[in-house]
Amino acid sequence: MRPNISPSLLASLMLATSPASCLALTLDNARLTVAIDDASGALTVTEKSSGRTWGPDPWEGAAGILEADAGPASRSWNISRSGAVRVEAIGALGARIRFSNGTGEAGGPPWSLSMDVAIAPDEARLILRLAEWARADGLGQAKLFYPRHAFALKTDAERGAAVLPYWQGAIIPSYIFPMNGGRFCMWDDAQHERGAVGELRYYGWDGLVMPWFGTHDDKAAAMAVVPRDGSVGLQWVANYNSYHEVARRQHRRTTLPRILALTPVWHLPDARPGTEMSYFFLPGSDHVGMAKRYRQIARDSGLLVTLKEKAEANPDVEKLRGAIYTGIYGGYPHYLNMPGMAFDFEDLEAIIRNMHENQNVTRAIIHAWGTFENYPPNPWPISEALGGPVSLRRVVTRAKSYGWLFSSYHSFVSLLDHDPKYDIGLAPKDDQGRPALGMRWKAVDETRWAELARATLPREIEAIGQNADITDIAFTGRVGDGGRRLADYLASTGLVLGTERGNEWLVPQYHMFEGMVAPYRETPLARYSHPAPLFNLVYHDAVANFGKIQDPNHLASNLSGDYYVKTLRAMLHGDGPMVFISPYEYEGIKPYLRFAAEFLCPIHESIAFEEMTAHAYLSEDALVQRSRFANGVEILVNLGPTPWKSPIDGELPGYGFRVKKTDGSALAGRFRHSAKIDSRDWDF
Amino acid sequence: MRPNISPSLLASLMLATSPASCLALTLDNARLTVAIDDASGALTVTEKSSGRTWGPDPWEGAAGILEADAGPASRSWNISRSGAVRVEAIGALGARIRFSNGTGEAGGPPWSLSMDVAIAPDEARLILRLAEWARADGLGQAKLFYPRHAFALKTDAERGAAVLPYWQGAIIPSYIFPMNGGRFCMWDDAQHERGAVGELRYYGWDGLVMPWFGTHDDKAAAMAVVPRDGSVGLQWVANYNSYHEVARRQHRRTTLPRILALTPVWHLPDARPGTEMSYFFLPGSDHVGMAKRYRQIARDSGLLVTLKEKAEANPDVEKLRGAIYTGIYGGYPHYLNMPGMAFDFEDLEAIIRNMHENQNVTRAIIHAWGTFENYPPNPWPISEALGGPVSLRRVVTRAKSYGWLFSSYHSFVSLLDHDPKYDIGLAPKDDQGRPALGMRWKAVDETRWAELARATLPREIEAIGQNADITDIAFTGRVGDGGRRLADYLASTGLVLGTERGNEWLVPQYHMFEGMVAPYRETPLARYSHPAPLFNLVYHDAVANFGKIQDPNHLASNLSGDYYVKTLRAMLHGDGPMVFISPYEYEGIKPYLRFAAEFLCPIHESIAFEEMTAHAYLSEDALVQRSRFANGVEILVNLGPTPWKSPIDGELPGYGFRVKKTDGSALAGRFRHSAKIDSRDWDF
């Protein structure tokens, strides 16, 4: 199933109306007023039920900024000042605003652009459409930041947040608040450096995972929904005042206010005339309200296919409920039979058996990294050195007999330069017909992906009878038709499907994602934001999420926090438990597996197929959070060491939690560090 | 005390000898043979007692690579092929090698350079000196990578490591080895990307903290010692094969071998003719041997002044032994009186009192962030709103009565743009006399630093009588005379001195560094290296080290690992315990303080002033490590969850440790995670 292309609401509103010239213009319906400044073309918007009014760009009053390549350098224009601005009404609810370069201050080659602006007749929705973009030959690729800094918040003066579906999701508060001093130093500093400004597009490895973003304060939220083709991206300004740019260019201290702002970025010419986006205004709403409004859009687009629906088509999908995602890494796909890391199939069977018989694991997804004789993109044949297909079939049969899922590791898109069978013929070609070699993991021409999967996967299924498929890498970034054909082929196998990181377009076909969690590498954005379960608020009941293999839940290797923090966050977000180990680590991970099996799995089992209905930050430092699921389960966690108390919720110790179950009963507990030294014990 | 400038050994060796032309040349002493290839000028070196021979650059056999700005682009030459190479003997132990551009393959503007090469008469030491550098007008700044990839190891074929004094120190192994699968994925991938190559210079915030680096295998080590002026830096190649560069330029798979190589980078013209560096060849040695050889050099240079010597001059220095570095962050210097974060002096006194009376803390360094009415660089007067100087004096008196150290937070080098008293006149000027504004924390003209400190610090000492000074930021990067004058002034106060991160030149004057630990932000180097206590192997008995405030020991916020890992690593490295908290976190941190006071402080007390004599990685994954100190203390730790056992050392559980004390007795223990949920307990 594919998302539908929604027809242009704006086009239908404007149909058969003719432009009429005017000097000032206000669009108005029962919910919204949009005033268009006749001099600048900038917008002032009021959401009526909350009474919230947002003025134009707090820095320059600019309707937008246009940046374009102009020869070796790039040029930039404030489109409100680069030439005359013309505003024309189009019907009662729309207008066309024309901007150009010519008579204004900045000079440079001529260009002109028009934006159509309209409001929906019966909804607090503002629609923006690029109507015209014309440029001189001297101008190359361009970016239009429009409407610039719309719905921005003044730092510390206006209390709210920016909401970005980056990885699982993030929010940036517009104000300072108490937190650990060390973290505060990094957080505040990062908002005073150039990394306070950044851009993202939908989608890609490190992009937006859903095509929306927004800001809110206590009164109302303004949420942008942009096209799924990635033509309109996002720029954020995280409580920044352009200090460095002003200092460098003007040798003085900035006088601009610090703002928290999200600006749509129209990538010209990817964004062609006709490209359209909308703002939805949601009184009294926050990140949850935005996600829920977007969930309606996702449903209307055909993206929201639930796990319950998927389980009707494939009963094996039920096995995801309460399963521990268990990655067992034998050095593959990096190396074959790596000394000290590779497992043989007897080792693998012993681990699976021990998990079941000794650690009380009742549900698991076994992901076995390293079962083949060849490197990707040719995962075949089953390795004889590790035990051969008959032996591996026995492993799979055992896993299935426990009611578990099993997949070997697959990539059909990689070329490793140390592979003795390296085939440069699989690389895509550049415009001169030469091999275009990039990153080793995603190196095969996309047109060949499905064919490579078809060449080996059916043979593997026949040999070992696995019931799941985890195909990595292919879907971490942006793909075209080749990627979609690979997904279609994999879906045709009837296996339970999982993949690395995941992307929204896979939701209708896929059952589990590995790593739709907090970003696991440091970025400025990760330094000054709170993780937020935005993807799960939209899709929790549609795809099961587990931790990122590079940042497994049982280790503290990254920004996402330690053992406890990752475990508590997984509970809060409704993600399944996960471990990712090399075989020699198995002994050390047994106690965590037993804990996960006995405590975490039953919680996940109860909510795995449920909608996440609510999420809130309860403490000022945002470390105490609560989520709710459609069947009534509530999960309250404290992600930090500081005890917390509230009149309503009572006391929660450091690293404590409370889970309200479907039957209304609750369980409460806490994690603790301890040291046992000779005859003494400490808990801390 | 300042490091002495050592006289040029090479110059004295060559004195009064005259060049003689020859076609091939070998330098030889009892320890070393250096063969100079007459065609390429490349070196082949044999250390005789180990029999280890290192050939030239495994990629191209190049003596060196010269990169220079040539107009808008930069040019690069293999100096062995760009023109005729001439090798002339200079005495029995030296030679001059002339390289030039002219008759060779690469074209471009002419240049010529000569390197003098000599071996010491009675030592396994190779001395390299830039003798001549002449360039055409068209060439700008240049970098000479020389000797290129010298003493490199072939990845996986030769087993050893590269040793880099980056932050506390790091080693990069030349081979794959078992580790956590998730970590392995990041590690191996980072060595196949462009971040596998990088450069560092001595010194700066993110540079080398000591002017040396080297490689070793099981047979011998080759250690480079470069000048302290930073003119010769370091390039590393971390098990890389130039895959991306070859793929992009030549549209084929690389055929170069993966290598682990460290190349000195001569920054021309910072490295002027006469600039000299040495290689020391250490049979059977590793990172410890290199550090210890450098310790001799540091002692000879006057840098190694021990804490015992410092304590004789200032008995308060004794208070560092076994002290918990306790940073209490009230929002300053970022903000004044920040709601929810600022402490008043009664709060501060209550915390100190509780630490002493209820958490059994016997030694501490209290670092109080936020005691002034003004922002840096004017930390004065003591805040009346927080309680005034009489009240703060009471706090200091209490801390001193416990035998503790106390410093308010100081910076004399910052300009905050939101400071109502912002004085742009304090910024340095550019060559046109305009304010040169950079990063806010280090924004004051260096010539003003000491004067700003003198303007306020004596008044503070008079008002509250503190016994320590922690002045941040100033010394994190490279400084000139202004920075040295500030350090001299601070040293003149007689206070116990500490600073952020620290640098080698401060060692003679300073008593504690905050953050000479594993790097706390993610870099490619951090992803594929093991932390190594290189700085401590040289200077442990000269300066007390504590954790980085942005990555405090009691929280898992970064790459350095969680609670347990950071605590175990601090024990192993002989660093003191530390916490960095906002006041509202105090309640949650009490149990850790008690644990630190009762367990960690006595260990630190026993070794704080001792030389670290040994360090070793015992397990294949490098998570089990042991250190030794001059008084016989041995510390064995397991930084991971996997149990370990060896025939010699017996068994060590996950997160376990054993400490052998000075009296020969031992204590053993382990850290454990636990969950207490209703009536059930899990340990894991």
PDB file of C-alpha atoms in Angstrom, chain A residues 156 176-186 188-189 192-193 241 243-244 247-248 251-254 258 329 331 334-335 338-341 369 415-419 422 424 430 434-441 443 520-522 527 549-550 552 554-559 561-564 580-582 584-585 587-589 591-592 594-595 598-599 621 623 641-643 655 657 666-678 680 682-684, chain B residues 156 176-186 188-189 192-193 241 243-244 247-248 251-254 258 329 331 334-335 338-341 369 415-419 422 424 430 434-441 443 520-522 527 549-550 552 554-559 561-564 580-582 584-585 587-589 591-592 594-595 598-599 621 623 641-643 655 657 666-678 680 682-684:
ATOM      1  CA  ASP A 156      12.929  32.999  27.796  1.00  0.00           C
ATOM      2  CA  ILE A 176      16.299  27.886  30.260  1.00  0.00           C
ATOM      3  CA  PHE A 177      15.384  25.425  32.967  1.00  0.00           C
ATOM      4  CA  PRO A 178      17.128  23.507  35.718  1.00  0.00           C
ATOM      5  CA  MET A 179      19.132  20.492  34.690  1.00  0.00           C
ATOM      6  CA  ASN A 180      22.427  18.893  35.596  1.00  0.00           C
ATOM      7  CA  GLY A 181      25.075  21.610  35.603  1.00  0.00           C
ATOM      8  CA  GLY A 182      27.387  19.781  33.234  1.00  0.00           C
ATOM      9  CA  ARG A 183      24.595  19.124  30.803  1.00  0.00           C
ATOM     10  CA  PHE A 184      23.447  22.737  31.116  1.00  0.00           C
ATOM     11  CA  CYS A 185      26.896  24.008  30.188  1.00  0.00           C
ATOM     12  CA  MET A 186      26.847  21.951  26.992  1.00  0.00           C
ATOM     13  CA  ASP A 188      23.505  26.512  26.682  1.00  0.00           C
ATOM     14  CA  ASP A 189      26.854  26.741  24.920  1.00  0.00           C
ATOM     15  CA  HIS A 192      25.300  30.169  21.444  1.00  0.00           C
ATOM     16  CA  GLU A 193      27.412  28.615  18.710  1.00  0.00           C
ATOM     17  CA  ASN A 241      20.687  35.721  18.145  1.00  0.00           C
ATOM     18  CA  TYR A 243      25.906  36.544  17.602  1.00  0.00           C
ATOM     19  CA  HIS A 244      28.736  35.082  15.557  1.00  0.00           C
ATOM     20  CA  ALA A 247      30.339  39.824  15.324  1.00  0.00           C
ATOM     21  CA  ARG A 248      32.250  38.630  12.291  1.00  0.00           C
ATOM     22  CA  HIS A 251      32.453  43.898  14.535  1.00  0.00           C
ATOM     23  CA  ARG A 252      29.832  44.612  17.147  1.00  0.00           C
ATOM     24  CA  ARG A 253      27.583  42.811  19.554  1.00  0.00           C
ATOM     25  CA  THR A 254      24.318  41.598  18.092  1.00  0.00           C
ATOM     26  CA  ARG A 258      17.357  35.219  20.821  1.00  0.00           C
ATOM     27  CA  TYR A 329      27.113 -10.143  16.099  1.00  0.00           C
ATOM     28  CA  GLY A 331      31.806  -9.886  12.921  1.00  0.00           C
ATOM     29  CA  HIS A 334      32.347  -6.430   8.246  1.00  0.00           C
ATOM     30  CA  TYR A 335      34.378  -9.653   8.199  1.00  0.00           C
ATOM     31  CA  MET A 338      36.402 -13.136  12.383  1.00  0.00           C
ATOM     32  CA  PRO A 339      38.595 -14.700  15.092  1.00  0.00           C
ATOM     33  CA  GLY A 340      37.151 -14.275  18.559  1.00  0.00           C
ATOM     34  CA  MET A 341      33.865 -12.912  17.254  1.00  0.00           C
ATOM     35  CA  TRP A 369      24.982 -11.542  12.067  1.00  0.00           C
ATOM     36  CA  LEU A 415      30.344  -3.560  -1.713  1.00  0.00           C
ATOM     37  CA  LEU A 416      33.268  -4.238   0.623  1.00  0.00           C
ATOM     38  CA  ASP A 417      36.658  -3.431  -0.812  1.00  0.00           C
ATOM     39  CA  HIS A 418      38.273  -6.376   0.954  1.00  0.00           C
ATOM     40  CA  ASP A 419      35.744  -8.806  -0.501  1.00  0.00           C
ATOM     41  CA  TYR A 422      34.191  -7.529  -5.118  1.00  0.00           C
ATOM     42  CA  ILE A 424      32.646  -3.159  -9.408  1.00  0.00           C
ATOM     43  CA  ASP A 430      28.206   8.442 -13.286  1.00  0.00           C
ATOM     44  CA  ARG A 434      32.355   5.395 -14.843  1.00  0.00           C
ATOM     45  CA  PRO A 435      31.715   3.514 -11.584  1.00  0.00           C
ATOM     46  CA  ALA A 436      30.398   5.932  -8.952  1.00  0.00           C
ATOM     47  CA  LEU A 437      31.759   4.499  -5.726  1.00  0.00           C
ATOM     48  CA  GLY A 438      30.589   5.907  -2.437  1.00  0.00           C
ATOM     49  CA  MET A 439      30.123   4.605   1.072  1.00  0.00           C
ATOM     50  CA  ARG A 440      30.791   0.860   1.174  1.00  0.00           C
ATOM     51  CA  TRP A 441      27.523  -0.106   2.821  1.00  0.00           C
ATOM     52  CA  ALA A 443      27.349   1.028  -2.872  1.00  0.00           C
ATOM     53  CA  TYR A 520      23.071   7.782  18.698  1.00  0.00           C
ATOM     54  CA  ARG A 521      25.743  10.133  17.420  1.00  0.00           C
ATOM     55  CA  GLU A 522      26.364  13.568  18.795  1.00  0.00           C
ATOM     56  CA  ARG A 527      22.806  18.481  22.691  1.00  0.00           C
ATOM     57  CA  ILE A 549      22.422  -1.684  17.501  1.00  0.00           C
ATOM     58  CA  GLN A 550      25.306   0.789  17.813  1.00  0.00           C
ATOM     59  CA  PRO A 552      22.375  -1.136  22.709  1.00  0.00           C
ATOM     60  CA  HIS A 554      22.347  -2.699  28.049  1.00  0.00           C
ATOM     61  CA  LEU A 555      25.421  -0.511  27.528  1.00  0.00           C
ATOM     62  CA  ALA A 556      26.188   3.148  28.024  1.00  0.00           C
ATOM     63  CA  SER A 557      28.068   4.124  24.950  1.00  0.00           C
ATOM     64  CA  ASN A 558      26.371   7.284  23.828  1.00  0.00           C
ATOM     65  CA  LEU A 559      24.284  10.339  24.377  1.00  0.00           C
ATOM     66  CA  GLY A 561      22.224   7.557  28.476  1.00  0.00           C
ATOM     67  CA  ASP A 562      23.118   4.488  30.451  1.00  0.00           C
ATOM     68  CA  TYR A 563      21.508   1.103  31.032  1.00  0.00           C
ATOM     69  CA  TYR A 564      18.822   2.595  33.231  1.00  0.00           C
ATOM     70  CA  PHE A 580      23.224  -6.412  20.808  1.00  0.00           C
ATOM     71  CA  ILE A 581      26.159  -8.598  21.740  1.00  0.00           C
ATOM     72  CA  SER A 582      29.157 -10.440  20.462  1.00  0.00           C
ATOM     73  CA  TYR A 584      31.780 -13.756  24.069  1.00  0.00           C
ATOM     74  CA  GLU A 585      29.591 -11.216  25.863  1.00  0.00           C
ATOM     75  CA  GLU A 587      27.757 -14.764  29.761  1.00  0.00           C
ATOM     76  CA  GLY A 588      27.754 -11.197  31.038  1.00  0.00           C
ATOM     77  CA  ILE A 589      24.394 -10.320  29.547  1.00  0.00           C
ATOM     78  CA  PRO A 591      21.257 -11.387  34.087  1.00  0.00           C
ATOM     79  CA  TYR A 592      19.939  -8.517  31.974  1.00  0.00           C
ATOM     80  CA  ARG A 594      16.472 -12.568  32.613  1.00  0.00           C
ATOM     81  CA  PHE A 595      15.423  -9.203  33.971  1.00  0.00           C
ATOM     82  CA  GLU A 598      10.617 -11.307  33.507  1.00  0.00           C
ATOM     83  CA  PHE A 599       9.879  -7.614  33.771  1.00  0.00           C
ATOM     84  CA  ASP A 621      14.344  19.123  33.947  1.00  0.00           C
ATOM     85  CA  LEU A 623      13.598  13.751  33.222  1.00  0.00           C
ATOM     86  CA  PRO A 641      19.030  10.265  39.872  1.00  0.00           C
ATOM     87  CA  THR A 642      17.052  13.075  41.530  1.00  0.00           C
ATOM     88  CA  PRO A 643      13.945  12.091  43.514  1.00  0.00           C
ATOM     89  CA  TYR A 655      15.573   6.050  38.261  1.00  0.00           C
ATOM     90  CA  PHE A 657       9.013   4.136  37.628  1.00  0.00           C
ATOM     91  CA  ALA A 666       0.035  -0.766  39.359  1.00  0.00           C
ATOM     92  CA  LEU A 667       3.578  -1.841  39.859  1.00  0.00           C
ATOM     93  CA  ALA A 668       6.282   0.457  41.106  1.00  0.00           C
ATOM     94  CA  GLY A 669       9.999   0.119  41.349  1.00  0.00           C
ATOM     95  CA  ARG A 670      13.366   1.665  40.818  1.00  0.00           C
ATOM     96  CA  PHE A 671      16.770   0.976  39.439  1.00  0.00           C
ATOM     97  CA  ARG A 672      19.785   1.292  41.687  1.00  0.00           C
ATOM     98  CA  HIS A 673      23.511   1.234  41.314  1.00  0.00           C
ATOM     99  CA  SER A 674      25.379  -0.819  43.829  1.00  0.00           C
ATOM    100  CA  ALA A 675      28.875  -1.767  44.815  1.00  0.00           C
ATOM    101  CA  LYS A 676      29.769  -4.877  46.745  1.00  0.00           C
ATOM    102  CA  ILE A 677      33.263  -4.661  48.096  1.00  0.00           C
ATOM    103  CA  ASP A 678      34.511  -7.419  50.304  1.00  0.00           C
ATOM    104  CA  ARG A 680      30.476  -4.082  52.476  1.00  0.00           C
ATOM    105  CA  TRP A 682      26.643   0.389  48.976  1.00  0.00           C
ATOM    106  CA  ASP A 683      23.534   1.356  47.044  1.00  0.00           C
ATOM    107  CA  PHE A 684      23.669   4.626  45.145  1.00  0.00           C
TER     108      PHE A 684
ATOM    109  CA  ASP B 156      45.864  -6.881  10.831  1.00  0.00           C
ATOM    110  CA  ILE B 176      40.589  -6.038  14.698  1.00  0.00           C
ATOM    111  CA  PHE B 177      39.705  -7.624  17.994  1.00  0.00           C
ATOM    112  CA  PRO B 178      36.586  -8.779  19.792  1.00  0.00           C
ATOM    113  CA  MET B 179      34.416  -6.117  21.348  1.00  0.00           C
ATOM    114  CA  ASN B 180      30.738  -5.375  21.716  1.00  0.00           C
ATOM    115  CA  GLY B 181      29.122  -5.819  18.332  1.00  0.00           C
ATOM    116  CA  GLY B 182      27.517  -2.391  18.324  1.00  0.00           C
ATOM    117  CA  ARG B 183      30.758  -0.725  19.269  1.00  0.00           C
ATOM    118  CA  PHE B 184      32.604  -2.782  16.658  1.00  0.00           C
ATOM    119  CA  CYS B 185      30.242  -1.587  13.930  1.00  0.00           C
ATOM    120  CA  MET B 186      30.996   2.036  14.818  1.00  0.00           C
ATOM    121  CA  ASP B 188      35.263  -0.456  12.040  1.00  0.00           C
ATOM    122  CA  ASP B 189      33.043   1.860  10.014  1.00  0.00           C
ATOM    123  CA  HIS B 192      36.664   3.078   6.602  1.00  0.00           C
ATOM    124  CA  GLU B 193      35.456   6.654   6.329  1.00  0.00           C
ATOM    125  CA  ASN B 241      43.473   2.455   2.586  1.00  0.00           C
ATOM    126  CA  TYR B 243      39.308   3.952  -0.333  1.00  0.00           C
ATOM    127  CA  HIS B 244      37.224   7.098  -0.747  1.00  0.00           C
ATOM    128  CA  ALA B 247      37.127   5.762  -5.590  1.00  0.00           C
ATOM    129  CA  ARG B 248      36.314   9.403  -6.196  1.00  0.00           C
ATOM    130  CA  HIS B 251      36.644   5.326 -10.194  1.00  0.00           C
ATOM    131  CA  ARG B 252      38.124   2.065  -9.047  1.00  0.00           C
ATOM    132  CA  ARG B 253      38.710   0.107  -5.878  1.00  0.00           C
ATOM    133  CA  THR B 254      41.839   1.027  -3.977  1.00  0.00           C
ATOM    134  CA  ARG B 258      45.241  -0.550   5.094  1.00  0.00           C
ATOM    135  CA  TYR B 329      26.566  24.796  39.506  1.00  0.00           C
ATOM    136  CA  GLY B 331      23.729  28.720  36.516  1.00  0.00           C
ATOM    137  CA  HIS B 334      25.992  31.518  31.916  1.00  0.00           C
ATOM    138  CA  TYR B 335      23.365  33.396  33.928  1.00  0.00           C
ATOM    139  CA  MET B 338      19.031  31.716  37.401  1.00  0.00           C
ATOM    140  CA  PRO B 339      15.633  30.579  38.707  1.00  0.00           C
ATOM    141  CA  GLY B 340      15.662  26.999  39.920  1.00  0.00           C
ATOM    142  CA  MET B 341      19.433  26.709  39.629  1.00  0.00           C
ATOM    143  CA  TRP B 369      29.650  28.326  40.373  1.00  0.00           C
ATOM    144  CA  LEU B 415      32.374  38.476  27.254  1.00  0.00           C
ATOM    145  CA  LEU B 416      28.711  37.505  27.392  1.00  0.00           C
ATOM    146  CA  ASP B 417      26.496  39.318  24.948  1.00  0.00           C
ATOM    147  CA  HIS B 418      23.604  39.406  27.415  1.00  0.00           C
ATOM    148  CA  ASP B 419      25.764  41.009  30.102  1.00  0.00           C
ATOM    149  CA  TYR B 422      29.256  44.114  28.219  1.00  0.00           C
ATOM    150  CA  ILE B 424      33.426  45.652  23.741  1.00  0.00           C
ATOM    151  CA  ASP B 430      41.911  43.111  14.207  1.00  0.00           C
ATOM    152  CA  ARG B 434      38.045  46.802  14.780  1.00  0.00           C
ATOM    153  CA  PRO B 435      36.848  44.575  17.636  1.00  0.00           C
ATOM    154  CA  ALA B 436      37.627  40.931  16.817  1.00  0.00           C
ATOM    155  CA  LEU B 437      34.794  39.060  18.487  1.00  0.00           C
ATOM    156  CA  GLY B 438      34.927  35.317  18.677  1.00  0.00           C
ATOM    157  CA  MET B 439      33.633  32.662  21.029  1.00  0.00           C
ATOM    158  CA  ARG B 440      32.033  34.277  24.066  1.00  0.00           C
ATOM    159  CA  TRP B 441      34.015  32.380  26.676  1.00  0.00           C
ATOM    160  CA  ALA B 443      36.677  36.829  24.075  1.00  0.00           C
ATOM    161  CA  TYR B 520      33.829  14.101  26.193  1.00  0.00           C
ATOM    162  CA  ARG B 521      32.593  14.955  22.719  1.00  0.00           C
ATOM    163  CA  GLU B 522      32.391  12.511  19.897  1.00  0.00           C
ATOM    164  CA  ARG B 527      35.315   6.145  18.144  1.00  0.00           C
ATOM    165  CA  ILE B 549      32.385  18.873  34.357  1.00  0.00           C
ATOM    166  CA  GLN B 550      30.364  18.347  31.173  1.00  0.00           C
ATOM    167  CA  PRO B 552      30.540  14.096  35.423  1.00  0.00           C
ATOM    168  CA  HIS B 554      28.071  10.082  38.356  1.00  0.00           C
ATOM    169  CA  LEU B 555      26.138  10.433  35.098  1.00  0.00           C
ATOM    170  CA  ALA B 556      26.229   8.728  31.734  1.00  0.00           C
ATOM    171  CA  SER B 557      26.019  11.525  29.276  1.00  0.00           C
ATOM    172  CA  ASN B 558      28.781  10.764  26.848  1.00  0.00           C
ATOM    173  CA  LEU B 559      31.188   8.457  25.152  1.00  0.00           C
ATOM    174  CA  GLY B 561      30.670   5.475  29.576  1.00  0.00           C
ATOM    175  CA  ASP B 562      28.324   5.237  32.511  1.00  0.00           C
ATOM    176  CA  TYR B 563      28.631   5.685  36.262  1.00  0.00           C
ATOM    177  CA  TYR B 564      30.551   2.453  36.631  1.00  0.00           C
ATOM    178  CA  PHE B 580      29.152  18.144  39.139  1.00  0.00           C
ATOM    179  CA  ILE B 581      25.616  18.988  40.170  1.00  0.00           C
ATOM    180  CA  SER B 582      22.990  21.647  40.234  1.00  0.00           C
ATOM    181  CA  TYR B 584      18.391  20.560  43.187  1.00  0.00           C
ATOM    182  CA  GLU B 585      20.290  17.384  42.353  1.00  0.00           C
ATOM    183  CA  GLU B 587      19.472  14.953  47.307  1.00  0.00           C
ATOM    184  CA  GLY B 588      19.903  12.363  44.543  1.00  0.00           C
ATOM    185  CA  ILE B 589      23.678  12.438  44.666  1.00  0.00           C
ATOM    186  CA  PRO B 591      24.403   8.077  48.148  1.00  0.00           C
ATOM    187  CA  TYR B 592      27.149   8.396  45.539  1.00  0.00           C
ATOM    188  CA  ARG B 594      28.907   8.589  50.610  1.00  0.00           C
ATOM    189  CA  PHE B 595      30.166   5.743  48.481  1.00  0.00           C
ATOM    190  CA  GLU B 598      34.051   5.768  52.033  1.00  0.00           C
ATOM    191  CA  PHE B 599      35.554   3.821  49.187  1.00  0.00           C
ATOM    192  CA  ASP B 621      38.582  -6.163  24.182  1.00  0.00           C
ATOM    193  CA  LEU B 623      38.103  -3.504  28.952  1.00  0.00           C
ATOM    194  CA  PRO B 641      29.796  -6.444  31.836  1.00  0.00           C
ATOM    195  CA  THR B 642      31.625  -9.558  30.633  1.00  0.00           C
ATOM    196  CA  PRO B 643      33.342 -11.708  33.288  1.00  0.00           C
ATOM    197  CA  TYR B 655      32.369  -4.221  36.376  1.00  0.00           C
ATOM    198  CA  PHE B 657      37.897  -4.600  40.410  1.00  0.00           C
ATOM    199  CA  ALA B 666      43.862  -6.458  48.686  1.00  0.00           C
ATOM    200  CA  LEU B 667      40.249  -5.514  48.396  1.00  0.00           C
ATOM    201  CA  ALA B 668      37.976  -6.857  45.707  1.00  0.00           C
ATOM    202  CA  GLY B 669      34.516  -5.941  44.615  1.00  0.00           C
ATOM    203  CA  ARG B 670      32.176  -5.218  41.800  1.00  0.00           C
ATOM    204  CA  PHE B 671      29.511  -2.843  40.686  1.00  0.00           C
ATOM    205  CA  ARG B 672      26.066  -4.140  39.885  1.00  0.00           C
ATOM    206  CA  HIS B 673      22.884  -2.824  38.402  1.00  0.00           C
ATOM    207  CA  SER B 674      19.728  -3.695  40.207  1.00  0.00           C
ATOM    208  CA  ALA B 675      16.012  -3.251  39.966  1.00  0.00           C
ATOM    209  CA  LYS B 676      13.652  -3.419  42.888  1.00  0.00           C
ATOM    210  CA  ILE B 677      10.093  -3.771  41.742  1.00  0.00           C
ATOM    211  CA  ASP B 678       7.395  -4.249  44.308  1.00  0.00           C
ATOM    212  CA  ARG B 680      11.004  -8.580  43.597  1.00  0.00           C
ATOM    213  CA  TRP B 682      16.934  -8.340  40.170  1.00  0.00           C
ATOM    214  CA  ASP B 683      20.677  -7.873  39.970  1.00  0.00           C
ATOM    215  CA  PHE B 684      22.168  -7.539  36.498  1.00  0.00           C
TER     216      PHE B 684
END
